[in-house]
Structure formats: structure tokens, C-alpha cells
Coordinates of C-alpha atoms and ligand atoms in Angstrom, one line a residue:
Chain L
M1 CA -0.3 -0.3 -0.1
I2 CA 1.1 3.3 -0.3
K3 CA 2.3 5.4 2.1
I4 CA -0.4 8.0 2.8
W5 CA -0.5 8.5 6.3
S6 CA 3.3 10.6 6.0
M7 CA 1.6 13.2 3.3
K8 CA -1.0 14.0 5.7
K9 CA 0.0 17.5 6.8
N10 CA 1.3 17.8 10.5
E11 CA -2.0 19.9 11.5
D12 CA -2.7 20.9 14.3
A13 CA -2.6 17.5 17.0
A14 CA -6.0 19.2 17.8
A15 CA -7.5 18.5 14.6
R16 CA -9.6 15.2 15.2
R17 CA -12.6 13.7 14.0
K18 CA -15.8 15.4 13.4
P19 CA -19.0 15.0 14.4
K20 CA -20.9 12.9 12.4
T21 CA -24.0 15.6 11.7
S22 CA -24.7 15.2 7.6
A23 CA -23.4 17.8 5.5
A24 CA -26.7 18.4 4.7
Q25 CA -27.8 19.1 8.3
I26 CA -24.7 21.3 8.9
R27 CA -25.8 22.9 5.7
V28 CA -29.1 24.1 6.8
Q29 CA -27.8 25.1 10.4
K30 CA -25.5 27.3 8.8
D31 CA -28.4 28.3 6.6
L32 CA -30.9 28.9 8.9
T33 CA -28.9 30.8 11.9
E34 CA -27.6 33.4 9.0
L35 CA -30.8 34.3 7.9
D36 CA -31.1 38.2 7.6
L37 CA -34.9 38.6 7.0
P38 CA -36.7 41.9 7.2
P39 CA -39.6 42.0 9.1
T40 CA -41.4 41.6 5.9
M41 CA -40.8 37.9 6.6
K42 CA -40.8 35.5 9.7
T43 CA -40.5 31.7 9.8
H44 CA -42.4 29.0 11.7
F45 CA -41.3 25.7 12.8
P46 CA -44.0 23.6 13.6
D47 CA -41.5 21.3 15.2
P48 CA -38.4 23.1 16.2
T49 CA -36.1 20.5 16.4
D50 CA -36.7 19.3 12.5
L51 CA -35.0 21.8 10.6
L52 CA -35.9 20.3 7.5
N53 CA -39.4 21.5 7.4
F54 CA -41.1 24.9 8.1
T55 CA -43.3 27.8 6.7
L56 CA -42.2 30.9 5.7
T57 CA -44.9 33.8 5.9
I58 CA -44.4 36.9 4.0
T59 CA -46.4 40.4 4.6
P60 CA -45.4 42.9 2.0
D61 CA -45.1 46.6 2.9
E62 CA -45.5 47.7 0.1
G63 CA -46.8 46.9 -3.5
M64 CA -50.1 45.6 -5.0
Y65 CA -50.3 42.5 -2.4
M66 CA -49.5 45.1 0.8
G67 CA -51.8 43.8 3.6
G68 CA -51.4 40.1 2.5
A69 CA -50.2 37.5 4.7
F70 CA -48.7 34.5 2.4
V71 CA -47.4 31.0 4.0
F72 CA -45.3 29.5 2.2
S73 CA -44.2 25.7 3.1
F74 CA -40.6 24.7 2.9
A75 CA -39.3 20.9 3.2
I76 CA -35.6 20.3 2.8
N77 CA -34.2 16.6 2.0
N78 CA -30.7 15.1 2.6
N79 CA -29.6 16.0 -0.8
Y80 CA -29.7 19.6 0.0
P81 CA -27.6 21.9 -1.2
H82 CA -27.5 19.5 -4.4
E83 CA -31.4 19.8 -4.8
P84 CA -33.3 23.1 -4.0
P85 CA -35.8 22.6 -1.3
K86 CA -39.1 22.0 -2.3
V87 CA -41.7 25.1 -1.9
K88 CA -45.2 25.7 -2.2
C89 CA -47.5 28.2 -1.0
T90 CA -50.0 26.7 1.2
H91 CA -53.1 29.3 -0.1
T92 CA -54.9 29.2 -2.7
I93 CA -53.8 32.9 -4.1
Y94 CA -54.1 35.3 -7.1
H95 CA -50.9 35.7 -8.6
P96 CA -49.6 35.3 -12.2
N97 CA -46.9 33.3 -11.1
V98 CA -48.2 31.1 -8.5
D99 CA -50.9 27.8 -9.4
L100 CA -53.7 27.1 -7.3
E101 CA -51.8 23.9 -6.0
G102 CA -49.7 26.2 -4.8
N103 CA -46.9 25.7 -7.3
V104 CA -44.4 28.8 -8.0
C105 CA -42.6 30.2 -10.6
L106 CA -39.3 30.8 -9.1
N107 CA -36.4 30.2 -11.5
I108 CA -33.9 29.4 -8.4
L109 CA -36.5 27.0 -7.3
R110 CA -35.9 24.9 -10.5
E111 CA -34.0 25.3 -13.5
D112 CA -31.4 27.9 -11.9
W113 CA -30.7 26.3 -8.8
K114 CA -27.2 25.9 -7.6
P115 CA -25.5 24.7 -4.4
V116 CA -24.4 27.9 -3.8
L117 CA -27.4 29.6 -3.1
N118 CA -29.1 29.4 0.3
L119 CA -32.3 29.9 1.8
N120 CA -31.8 33.2 2.4
S121 CA -31.7 33.6 -1.9
V122 CA -34.8 31.6 -1.8
M123 CA -36.9 33.7 0.5
V124 CA -35.5 37.0 -0.9
G125 CA -36.7 35.5 -4.4
L126 CA -40.6 34.6 -3.4
Q127 CA -41.0 38.1 -1.6
Y128 CA -39.4 39.8 -4.9
L129 CA -42.4 38.0 -6.6
F130 CA -45.3 39.9 -4.3
L131 CA -43.2 43.4 -5.4
E132 CA -42.9 42.5 -8.7
P133 CA -45.4 39.9 -10.1
N134 CA -44.3 39.1 -13.9
A135 CA -47.0 38.4 -16.4
D136 CA -44.2 36.5 -18.4
D137 CA -44.1 33.8 -16.7
P138 CA -47.7 32.6 -16.0
L139 CA -49.2 29.4 -13.5
N140 CA -52.2 31.3 -13.1
K141 CA -52.6 32.7 -17.0
E142 CA -56.0 34.5 -15.6
A143 CA -54.1 36.6 -13.5
A144 CA -50.9 37.1 -15.5
E145 CA -53.4 38.3 -18.8
E146 CA -55.4 40.9 -16.8
L147 CA -52.2 41.7 -15.4
R148 CA -51.4 42.7 -18.7
K149 CA -54.2 43.5 -20.4
N150 CA -55.7 45.5 -17.4
R151 CA -53.3 46.6 -14.6
E152 CA -56.4 48.4 -12.9
Q153 CA -58.7 45.5 -13.2
F154 CA -55.4 42.9 -11.8
L155 CA -55.0 45.5 -9.0
Y156 CA -58.8 45.2 -8.1
N157 CA -58.8 41.4 -8.3
V158 CA -56.1 41.1 -6.4
K159 CA -57.6 43.2 -3.2
S160 CA -60.7 41.0 -3.8
A161 CA -58.9 38.1 -3.6
M162 CA -57.1 38.6 -0.5
R163 CA -59.9 39.2 1.0
G164 CA -61.7 35.9 0.0
G165 CA -63.2 36.6 -2.7
V166 CA -64.3 34.5 -6.1
I167 CA -62.7 35.7 -9.3
K168 CA -64.6 33.7 -12.5
G169 CA -65.3 30.8 -10.6
T170 CA -62.3 30.6 -8.2
H171 CA -62.6 30.8 -4.6
Y172 CA -59.4 32.2 -2.8
D173 CA -58.5 31.9 0.0
K174 CA -58.5 35.0 2.9
V175 CA -55.1 36.0 3.6
A176 CA -55.9 39.5 4.3
V177 CA -54.4 40.5 7.7
Q178 CA -56.2 43.8 9.1
Chain E
M1 CA -10.2 -24.5 -15.9
N2 CA -7.5 -26.7 -17.5
G3 CA -3.9 -27.0 -16.1
S4 CA -5.2 -25.1 -12.4
S5 CA -2.2 -26.6 -10.5
S6 CA -2.5 -25.4 -6.4
S7 CA -5.4 -25.2 -4.1
S8 CA -5.9 -21.9 -4.6
G9 CA -6.7 -22.7 -8.0
D10 CA -4.1 -21.1 -9.7
W11 CA -3.1 -21.9 -12.9
H12 CA 0.3 -21.8 -15.1
D13 CA 1.5 -18.3 -15.8
R14 CA -1.9 -16.9 -14.2
Y15 CA -0.1 -13.4 -13.3
Y16 CA 2.5 -13.5 -16.0
H17 CA 1.7 -10.0 -17.4
V18 CA 0.7 -8.6 -13.8
D19 CA 3.9 -9.9 -12.5
Q20 CA 5.7 -7.8 -15.0
I21 CA 4.7 -4.7 -13.1
L22 CA 5.3 -5.8 -9.9
D23 CA 8.9 -8.2 -9.9
R24 CA 10.5 -4.8 -11.1
P25 CA 10.5 -1.1 -10.1
G26 CA 10.1 1.5 -13.4
P27 CA 11.0 4.8 -13.5
R28 CA 7.9 6.3 -11.9
T29 CA 7.9 3.7 -9.2
D30 CA 7.3 5.2 -5.8
P31 CA 10.4 4.2 -3.4
S32 CA 8.8 2.5 -0.7
F33 CA 7.6 -0.2 -3.6
L34 CA 9.2 -3.6 -2.5
A35 CA 9.1 -5.4 -5.7
G36 CA 8.4 -8.9 -5.9
D37 CA 7.4 -11.4 -3.4
E38 CA 6.4 -9.3 -0.9
V39 CA 4.2 -6.5 -2.9
K40 CA 2.3 -9.7 -4.2
D41 CA 1.9 -11.1 -0.7
F42 CA 0.4 -8.0 -0.3
L43 CA -2.0 -7.8 -2.7
R44 CA -3.1 -11.6 -3.1
N45 CA -3.2 -12.3 0.5
K46 CA -3.4 -9.5 2.7
C47 CA -5.1 -6.8 1.0
K48 CA -9.0 -6.4 1.6
I49 CA -11.2 -4.2 -0.8
L50 CA -14.5 -3.1 -0.5
V51 CA -16.7 -2.5 -4.1
I52 CA -19.8 -0.3 -3.4
G53 CA -22.6 -0.9 -5.8
A54 CA -22.5 -4.2 -8.0
G55 CA -24.5 -2.4 -10.9
G56 CA -23.3 -1.1 -14.5
L57 CA -20.0 0.0 -13.3
G58 CA -19.8 -2.9 -10.1
C59 CA -20.0 -5.6 -12.3
E60 CA -16.9 -4.4 -14.3
I61 CA -15.0 -3.4 -11.5
L62 CA -15.5 -6.9 -9.6
A63 CA -13.9 -8.9 -12.4
N64 CA -11.1 -6.4 -13.3
L65 CA -10.6 -6.5 -9.6
A66 CA -10.2 -10.3 -9.6
L67 CA -8.6 -10.6 -12.5
S68 CA -5.9 -8.2 -11.8
G69 CA -5.2 -10.2 -8.2
F70 CA -7.2 -8.7 -5.7
K71 CA -8.3 -12.2 -3.7
D72 CA -10.6 -10.2 -1.0
I73 CA -13.2 -8.6 -2.3
H74 CA -16.1 -7.6 -0.6
V75 CA -19.5 -5.8 -2.5
I76 CA -21.8 -4.1 -1.1
D77 CA -25.3 -3.6 -3.6
M78 CA -28.9 -2.7 -1.9
D79 CA -31.0 -3.5 -5.5
T80 CA -32.0 -6.5 -7.3
I81 CA -31.8 -7.7 -10.7
D82 CA -34.4 -6.2 -13.0
I83 CA -34.3 -7.6 -17.1
S84 CA -33.4 -4.2 -18.6
N85 CA -29.9 -4.8 -16.6
L86 CA -29.0 -7.8 -18.6
N87 CA -27.6 -5.6 -21.6
R88 CA -24.3 -4.4 -19.7
Q89 CA -24.6 -5.8 -16.2
F90 CA -22.8 -8.8 -18.0
L91 CA -22.1 -10.9 -14.6
F92 CA -26.1 -11.7 -14.8
R93 CA -28.4 -13.9 -17.0
Q94 CA -32.1 -14.4 -17.1
K95 CA -32.5 -16.5 -14.4
D96 CA -31.1 -14.2 -12.3
V97 CA -33.8 -11.3 -12.6
G98 CA -35.2 -10.9 -9.0
Q99 CA -32.2 -12.0 -7.3
P100 CA -29.7 -9.3 -4.9
K101 CA -26.9 -8.0 -7.6
A102 CA -24.6 -8.1 -4.7
I103 CA -24.8 -12.1 -4.3
V104 CA -24.9 -13.2 -8.0
A105 CA -22.0 -11.2 -8.9
A106 CA -20.4 -12.7 -5.9
E107 CA -21.2 -16.3 -6.5
F108 CA -20.3 -15.2 -10.6
I109 CA -16.9 -14.2 -10.1
M110 CA -15.8 -16.7 -7.7
N111 CA -17.1 -19.5 -10.0
R112 CA -14.9 -18.1 -12.8
V113 CA -12.0 -16.7 -11.3
P114 CA -10.6 -19.7 -8.9
G115 CA -9.0 -18.3 -5.7
V116 CA -10.6 -15.4 -5.1
K117 CA -13.0 -14.5 -2.4
V118 CA -16.0 -12.3 -3.0
T119 CA -18.1 -11.5 0.2
P120 CA -21.5 -10.1 -0.6
Y121 CA -23.8 -7.7 1.5
Y122 CA -27.7 -7.6 0.0
G123 CA -28.4 -3.9 1.7
K124 CA -27.4 -0.2 2.1
I125 CA -24.1 0.9 2.8
Q126 CA -25.8 3.1 5.8
D127 CA -26.4 -0.5 7.6
K128 CA -23.0 -0.7 8.1
D129 CA -20.9 0.6 11.1
D130 CA -17.4 2.3 11.6
D131 CA -15.7 -0.7 12.4
Y132 CA -17.0 -2.3 9.1
Y133 CA -15.4 0.0 6.7
L134 CA -12.2 0.0 9.1
Q135 CA -11.4 -3.5 8.0
F136 CA -10.5 -2.2 4.6
N137 CA -7.4 -1.2 3.1
L138 CA -9.1 0.4 0.0
V139 CA -13.2 1.6 -1.3
I140 CA -14.1 1.9 -4.8
C141 CA -17.5 3.1 -5.6
G142 CA -19.2 2.2 -8.7
L143 CA -22.6 4.3 -7.8
D144 CA -25.8 6.2 -9.6
S145 CA -26.6 7.8 -6.5
V146 CA -25.2 11.2 -5.1
E147 CA -26.6 10.8 -2.3
A148 CA -24.8 7.6 -1.1
R149 CA -21.7 8.9 -2.6
R150 CA -22.0 11.5 -0.2
W151 CA -22.8 9.3 2.7
I152 CA -19.7 7.2 2.0
N153 CA -17.5 10.0 1.5
A154 CA -18.5 11.7 4.6
T155 CA -18.3 8.6 6.7
L156 CA -14.8 7.7 5.6
V157 CA -13.5 11.3 5.9
N158 CA -15.0 11.2 9.6
L159 CA -13.4 7.6 10.2
V160 CA -9.8 9.3 9.5
D161 CA -8.0 9.0 13.5
P162 CA -4.4 10.8 13.6
E163 CA -3.7 8.9 16.2
N164 CA -4.3 5.8 13.6
P165 CA -2.6 5.6 10.2
E166 CA -4.7 2.6 9.5
S167 CA -7.7 4.5 9.7
L168 CA -7.3 6.5 6.4
K169 CA -8.8 4.9 3.7
P170 CA -8.6 5.8 -0.3
L171 CA -11.6 6.1 -1.7
I172 CA -11.5 5.1 -5.7
D173 CA -14.8 6.8 -7.1
G174 CA -16.1 6.3 -10.7
G175 CA -19.3 7.8 -12.0
T176 CA -20.8 7.8 -15.5
E177 CA -23.7 9.4 -17.8
G178 CA -24.0 8.5 -21.1
F179 CA -20.8 9.2 -23.2
K180 CA -19.2 11.1 -19.9
G181 CA -17.7 9.8 -17.2
Q182 CA -15.1 10.4 -14.3
A183 CA -12.5 8.7 -11.9
R184 CA -11.1 10.0 -9.0
V185 CA -8.7 8.9 -6.0
I186 CA -9.9 10.3 -2.8
L187 CA -7.4 10.4 0.2
P188 CA -9.4 11.7 3.1
T189 CA -9.0 14.9 5.0
V190 CA -5.6 14.8 2.3
S191 CA -7.0 15.4 -1.0
S192 CA -10.4 16.8 -2.6
C193 CA -13.2 14.9 -1.5
Y194 CA -16.9 14.2 -2.9
E195 CA -18.2 16.9 -1.1
C196 CA -15.5 19.7 -2.1
S197 CA -16.5 19.0 -5.9
L198 CA -20.3 19.0 -5.3
D199 CA -20.8 22.1 -7.2
M200 CA -19.5 20.5 -10.2
L201 CA -22.2 18.2 -11.1
N202 CA -24.4 18.1 -13.5
K203 CA -27.7 18.9 -11.4
P204 CA -30.5 16.9 -12.6
T205 CA -32.6 18.2 -15.6
A206 CA -35.3 20.6 -14.2
F207 CA -37.4 22.3 -16.6
P208 CA -38.9 26.1 -15.6
I209 CA -42.6 25.3 -14.4
C210 CA -43.9 28.1 -16.2
T211 CA -42.9 26.0 -19.2
I212 CA -44.2 22.6 -18.0
A213 CA -47.4 24.5 -17.2
N214 CA -48.0 26.7 -20.5
T215 CA -45.8 26.2 -23.3
P216 CA -44.6 22.6 -23.7
R217 CA -42.7 22.1 -26.7
L218 CA -40.4 19.0 -25.5
P219 CA -42.2 14.8 -24.6
E220 CA -40.4 15.6 -21.5
H221 CA -42.3 19.1 -20.8
C222 CA -45.1 16.9 -21.0
I223 CA -43.9 14.0 -18.6
E224 CA -43.1 16.8 -15.7
W225 CA -46.2 18.3 -16.2
A226 CA -48.0 15.0 -15.6
S227 CA -45.6 14.3 -12.7
V228 CA -45.2 17.5 -11.4
L229 CA -48.4 19.5 -11.8
E230 CA -51.0 17.0 -12.4
W231 CA -50.0 13.8 -10.0
P232 CA -50.5 15.5 -6.7
K233 CA -53.3 17.3 -8.2
V234 CA -55.0 14.6 -8.8
H235 CA -53.3 12.1 -5.9
G236 CA -53.2 14.8 -3.4
D237 CA -50.7 13.3 -1.1
K238 CA -50.3 10.2 -2.2
K239 CA -46.8 10.2 -2.9
L240 CA -45.5 8.9 -6.1
D241 CA -44.0 5.8 -6.8
T242 CA -41.4 5.8 -9.5
D243 CA -40.8 2.1 -9.2
D244 CA -44.6 1.3 -9.2
P245 CA -45.7 0.5 -12.9
E246 CA -49.1 1.3 -12.3
H247 CA -48.2 4.9 -11.2
I248 CA -45.5 5.1 -14.3
G249 CA -48.5 3.8 -16.3
W250 CA -50.8 7.1 -15.0
L251 CA -48.2 9.6 -15.7
Y252 CA -47.2 7.9 -19.4
S253 CA -51.1 8.2 -20.1
M254 CA -51.4 11.6 -18.8
A255 CA -48.5 13.2 -21.0
L256 CA -49.4 11.4 -24.0
A257 CA -52.9 12.9 -24.3
R258 CA -51.1 16.5 -23.3
A259 CA -48.4 15.3 -26.1
K260 CA -51.0 15.0 -28.6
E261 CA -53.2 18.2 -27.7
F262 CA -49.9 20.4 -28.2
K263 CA -48.5 18.4 -31.2
I264 CA -45.5 17.3 -29.5
E265 CA -44.0 13.8 -30.3
G266 CA -41.9 11.4 -28.7
V267 CA -43.7 10.6 -25.7
T268 CA -42.9 7.0 -24.5
W269 CA -43.1 4.3 -21.3
S270 CA -39.5 4.4 -21.6
L271 CA -39.2 8.0 -21.9
T272 CA -41.7 8.8 -18.7
Q273 CA -39.7 6.0 -16.4
G274 CA -36.3 7.8 -17.4
V275 CA -37.2 10.9 -17.0
V276 CA -39.2 10.8 -13.5
K277 CA -36.1 8.7 -12.4
N278 CA -33.6 11.2 -13.8
I279 CA -32.1 8.0 -15.7
I280 CA -29.5 8.8 -18.0
P281 CA -29.0 6.0 -20.4
A282 CA -26.2 4.4 -18.9
I283 CA -23.3 3.1 -22.3
A284 CA -21.4 0.0 -21.5
S285 CA -18.1 1.6 -23.2
T286 CA -18.2 4.3 -21.1
N287 CA -18.8 1.9 -17.7
A288 CA -16.0 -0.4 -19.3
I289 CA -13.7 2.1 -19.3
I290 CA -14.1 4.4 -16.1
A291 CA -14.1 0.8 -14.2
A292 CA -10.9 0.0 -15.7
S293 CA -9.4 3.5 -14.7
C294 CA -10.5 2.8 -11.1
C295 CA -9.6 -0.2 -10.8
N296 CA -5.9 0.7 -12.3
E297 CA -6.0 3.5 -9.5
A298 CA -6.4 0.4 -6.9
F299 CA -4.0 -1.6 -7.9
K300 CA -1.6 1.2 -8.0
I301 CA -2.5 2.2 -5.0
A302 CA -2.1 -1.4 -2.8
T303 CA 1.1 -2.2 -4.9
S304 CA 2.7 1.1 -5.2
S305 CA 4.2 0.1 -8.2
A306 CA 3.3 3.3 -10.3
A307 CA 2.1 6.8 -9.2
Y308 CA -1.6 6.7 -9.1
L309 CA -4.1 9.5 -10.4
N310 CA -4.4 13.1 -8.8
N311 CA -6.8 13.3 -8.6
Y312 CA -9.6 13.9 -10.7
F313 CA -9.9 12.2 -14.6
M314 CA -12.4 13.1 -16.8
L315 CA -14.0 11.5 -19.5
I316 CA -16.0 13.1 -22.4
G317 CA -17.1 10.9 -25.2
T318 CA -19.9 12.9 -27.0
D319 CA -18.1 14.1 -29.7
A320 CA -14.8 12.2 -29.7
V321 CA -13.0 10.5 -26.5
Y322 CA -11.6 13.1 -25.1
S323 CA -9.9 13.0 -21.7
Y324 CA -8.3 15.6 -19.0
T325 CA -7.2 14.9 -15.9
F326 CA -6.8 18.1 -12.9
E327 CA -5.8 18.5 -9.4
H328 CA -9.2 19.6 -7.8
E329 CA -8.8 21.3 -4.9
R330 CA -10.0 21.1 -1.3
R331 CA -12.2 23.8 -0.8
A332 CA -11.2 25.4 3.2
E333 CA -15.4 25.8 2.9
C334 CA -16.1 22.0 2.4
P335 CA -18.6 20.7 5.1
V336 CA -17.1 17.8 5.5
C337 CA -13.4 17.9 4.6
G338 CA -12.8 21.8 5.5
G339 CA -13.7 23.9 8.6
E340 CA -11.5 23.7 11.5
S341 CA -11.6 21.0 14.4
L342 CA -10.6 22.3 17.9
D343 CA -10.5 20.4 21.2
I344 CA -11.0 22.9 24.1
T345 CA -10.9 22.1 27.7
I346 CA -13.4 23.8 29.9
S347 CA -14.5 23.6 33.8
K348 CA -17.7 21.4 34.4
E349 CA -19.4 24.4 35.8
W350 CA -19.7 26.6 32.3
T351 CA -22.4 27.8 31.2
V352 CA -23.4 28.2 27.6
D353 CA -23.6 31.3 27.4
R354 CA -19.8 31.5 28.6
L355 CA -18.8 29.0 26.2
I356 CA -19.9 31.4 23.5
E357 CA -18.6 34.7 25.0
M358 CA -15.2 32.6 24.9
L359 CA -15.6 31.5 21.6
V360 CA -16.2 35.2 20.4
E361 CA -13.0 36.5 22.4
K362 CA -11.0 33.6 21.7
Q363 CA -8.0 35.5 19.4
D364 CA -7.3 32.4 16.9
I365 CA -10.7 32.2 15.8
Q366 CA -13.3 35.0 17.0
I367 CA -16.3 34.0 15.8
K368 CA -18.9 36.1 15.5
K369 CA -22.8 35.4 16.8
P370 CA -22.0 31.4 16.6
S371 CA -24.6 28.7 16.7
L372 CA -24.2 25.6 18.5
A373 CA -25.7 22.0 18.2
S374 CA -24.6 18.6 18.7
G375 CA -26.0 16.1 17.0
A376 CA -29.6 16.9 16.1
K377 CA -29.8 18.6 19.4
H378 CA -30.2 22.5 19.3
I379 CA -28.1 24.0 21.8
Y380 CA -28.1 27.8 21.3
F381 CA -29.4 29.1 17.9
Q382 CA -28.8 33.0 16.9
A383 CA -31.6 32.8 14.5
P384 CA -34.2 32.5 12.9
P385 CA -36.1 34.3 16.3
Q386 CA -38.8 31.7 17.0
L387 CA -35.2 28.8 17.1
E388 CA -33.4 31.5 18.8
E389 CA -36.2 31.7 21.4
A390 CA -36.5 28.4 22.0
T391 CA -33.1 27.6 22.7
R392 CA -31.6 30.7 24.8
P393 CA -32.9 28.6 28.2
N394 CA -30.1 27.0 27.4
L395 CA -27.9 29.9 27.6
E396 CA -27.8 29.7 31.5
K397 CA -27.6 25.9 31.5
K398 CA -24.2 24.0 31.8
V399 CA -22.5 22.8 29.1
S400 CA -21.6 19.6 31.3
D401 CA -25.4 19.1 31.8
L402 CA -26.1 18.6 27.7
I403 CA -22.5 17.7 26.4
P404 CA -21.0 14.3 27.9
D405 CA -16.9 14.6 28.0
G406 CA -15.3 14.4 24.9
G407 CA -18.7 15.2 23.3
E408 CA -18.6 17.4 20.1
I409 CA -20.4 20.6 18.8
T410 CA -21.1 22.0 15.7
V411 CA -20.7 25.9 15.7
T412 CA -22.2 27.6 12.5
A413 CA -21.6 31.4 12.3
S414 CA -21.2 33.7 9.2
S415 CA -17.9 34.4 10.0
L416 CA -16.6 31.1 9.4
P417 CA -16.4 29.7 6.1
F418 CA -18.6 26.7 6.7
S419 CA -18.1 25.2 10.2
L420 CA -16.2 24.5 13.6
S421 CA -15.9 21.6 15.6
L422 CA -15.0 21.5 19.1
R423 CA -14.2 18.3 21.3
I424 CA -15.4 19.5 24.6
N425 CA -13.5 18.3 27.3
Y426 CA -13.6 19.2 31.0
S427 CA -11.1 20.1 33.5
Ligands
ZN1 ZN1 -13.9 18.1 1.1

């Protein structure tokens, strides 16, 4: 056998075995404990000992969605950060980039995910969707159509949906906070 | 086997060609190389090697090792043989379908190559503990799963004990994807590890969700639509089982209908299975090249007969046969082999708060806002607010009530490249 041991740099004698925590777990600990969120975003852990499953509530303080509280579920698997977290909106909301099942059209959650991105980038990306809804990447086509054609009507629909209204036969969840 | 003579089943000149390399040193031979009987004795009677995976790469690796003189080979695989494996996993026959790969492969090699002992384990690598991995001189991986590779890589890095040179197990990792492949030598804690290069990996292809929802152009878009959007809509919380033919059948019919609607051709059963299981067609010749490269490295490392690969060999066979070898560098911020680890001795009376204060003040580390955990137990988290509040009562507690003597704490902080591992001893 080759003598590898002699190649081992004489590191600090204190350098020792590392704990048996999975790389995904340590990475999630790092991501979460370094989260720097504005007051408009809050995380909630139903089981505080489980870092891999939690929700994020976004309460925009400007833009068309101001006055609403939008809840997203995060599910992280053991292949993080090789794979992105799975994020879904838990409410039925009226938004061009979120469909009625809660799927979100955010590039960094799918095709543009990279391991150098972190949970903070995802959360900031989600909040941006409420400041700048994008009619070009529609998941709710009717909402996107409306945003493109008639901004006034779109804004009216957003407000009414947030109060739990019905738009074109679809019942939206009440997400308005007073 | 005509002409087999000795009890071990050796036949005349069995190792004639291999011995050309082992009987005399060459221009690039390591100075520690002991030509002749000694190195042959090690390779053939003492060296114990573990092969992880008995699939496309694994079958090739097992055959190569057995024929180059390794005689004590162990193999782990958790899968059973599927009929679709038979075109390239040449240790298996039609009659073996449904049997465990590890067991059938081991039997095949032992029948075919006399004197070689192959010990199979049908199960997961995670079933085995440190003592199991400690018995080997070398580990070769021929896996198709990123998750399994990350696990074995972290396990072998964690195994390294500064007081025991035998604890450092070279890991040779092979991987293929279609016409591309790579072979690499990982010397845990010495050279770049698998986790160090995680961001170099091709990530699974994902299509923009709005394309899938609105403007499908490819058959893959229709299949993704069925699995990502339609399955949860129709089946709610029921999990999609990509091994269940009924589930695949449902996706296939949904995708086919959508493809028809958008006038897209090419949705087939096997493409559906391929897309949802993220299968890239396996090419037998790529497997053969990568397995050969891995076994070549295993032979060189076990015998010191020639310089081994430093440390990454890449094969790109898509346009022609191109290969490139380079040294992948270790990453200081690697969560597995990077970061620092530190032994500290504190009083049994110290509170968590006192320990944190020490970490912040300590000249040589100077950590800003450290968060501490021990395994799955959270000791103190700086954020998010809910977890900070939940762990705040621990600040008053004695460290010795939370962590046993010699126990470890994982520290993360924005000022640390990745994490710091603390081993706590009490004075
Ligand atoms: Zn590493």
C-alpha cells in the first residue's frame, strides 16, 4: 500500500474527527442561523427540533400585495444543497406566478438552482414575486392576462382575492390581515 | 479451468503479465515499492477491498479486480436484478432476474476466477458501522446516486483518526452519465473530497415550471407536467412511487394526452420512466473505461507500483474520445473535510453563555454570533427568532449537562467559511 499517512500535513494535533452530522444538516443549520430577514418575512417551525420542515410567512409592506400574509411551506431533503428545497404556497392565492395548487414559478427553485445559493436567496426571491409579479412567466394564466391587459382590474382582483373573494369561479383563500 | 495446479486454483502463468509490473521497479515507481514477493503477498493475501455498487460499473470493477490479483473482495449493493440490466451488467443472466445483485455477482466471480473470495452484502451502505469500513484497505465506488456517494465520502472522512494511520482509507470513485464519466482518487482529509466538488456536478435537469404549465415544446415537458403538476392535483398527498408500474402508467397516459393536445411527438413509456427517475442512458463502453481506470488506480495504490491519479480524471465521449486529468483542490469551506476542528477544555461549571463568550473572544478563531448544535440537538441558535427563543433557556445551563465529556459541538457562524467542530473536555 502507498504510504498516505506521511502525506497528511502535520495539522494541529488538536485536529480531530468531526461529528457525525450530515453535510445537509450542517448546511441547513448554517443557512437558518444566518438568515437575515426583513420584518416582512417570518419563519415558523411546527416542530422546532426539525430544521428541514418549516413555513415562511411573507407580509409585503409595499406593492399590490400589501396587506396580505402569504404562507409557504419549505421541505428540505438530505440531498440539500445538491437539490433545492421544495417550496409551496399553502393558500390558494391570486398571483400570476403561483398556481391554484401552490406551485411557484421561481427560477432558482428549479432550473437555476445552484448549491451556492441558500435559503436566504430563496426567501428573498419569493418576496420579490409579491413586489414585482411577472406576467411573462405565468402559472395562473388568467391573472397574468389581467395584469398585462388591465392593471387596474388586476389590482382590484388581487385585493378582492386577498379578502377571500371569488374571481371567475375560483374561490381564493382569505389572506388579508387587519 | 485446465491446468489449474495449486489448491488456490492458480493456473500456470496466471499472473505472468501482472508480474511484469510487480517484479521490478519502473522509472516512476514509488521509493517504498517492494518488488517481488512482498508486494505480491500483500496484493494477493492481505489486501482487503470493498466495492460499493454491483451495477453497470460494479460488475466491471469486480471482474477487473479479480483478474488483476485482488483476492479478498467485498461487495455491497441494495438492488435486485432487473431485466433491463442484462444488456450491460454482464455478471447477470436471465435466470437471475429478481435476485440480489451483490449475491449473484459474488457467486459469478467466484465461479469464474478461482481463488478469489467475494463476500456480498445485500443491503444499504448505511447499515454498516465504522468498524465494518475500518477492516478494508481500499474502497471503490461505482454508484449512480449522489446521496449514497455523499454518505460514504463523509463516513470515510470522519473515520480518519489522527492517532491511527490505518484509519485513512483511500476512496476511488467512478461515475458515468451516458458518454461522459469520471474517475477520481480521494484521500480523505488529504485531498479534495466528494463534497468539495459537489457544485461541479451536473444537476438533474429541471424545466421552468411555467414552460411545463403553459408552453410545452418537448416530450419531457409533457411528462414533467404529469408528474409535477397533475399528480399532486389528482392524487393529493399520495406519494409518487417511480418504481410502481401503475404510477408510471398513469403518468404516461396523462403525458401522452397532453403531447397530443400540443402536437408533440416522442412521449413513450420508457421516456416517462427515464424522466421521472432522472435516468440517463447507461453506455456499456463508458462503464468499461471508467471501471478500468478505477481498478488501475486501486492496483497502483495497493502495490505502489506506479504513481496514482492526482486526482480527477474526466472522460468526455460525446463528440470524440476526450479526456482530461486535473487536480481538484480541497475547499476550505467544505462541510465534510473543510472547516476547523478544535479540542477545548473547560470547567464543568461553565454555562453555554460562558462558552459562547469564549468563542467570540478567542483570538485565534474570533467567531461572530456563533450557533451551536450537537448532532440533532440544538444548543443555541442566533436565528431565526423562534429558534433563538426556543434555545435561549440553554444559555443558562451548564455545558456539562448538555454534552458528555469528549462530546462534539458543531458551530456555524457567518464569519466561519463553513463550520467548526468543537470537542469538549472537562477539567
Ligand atoms: Zn471536502
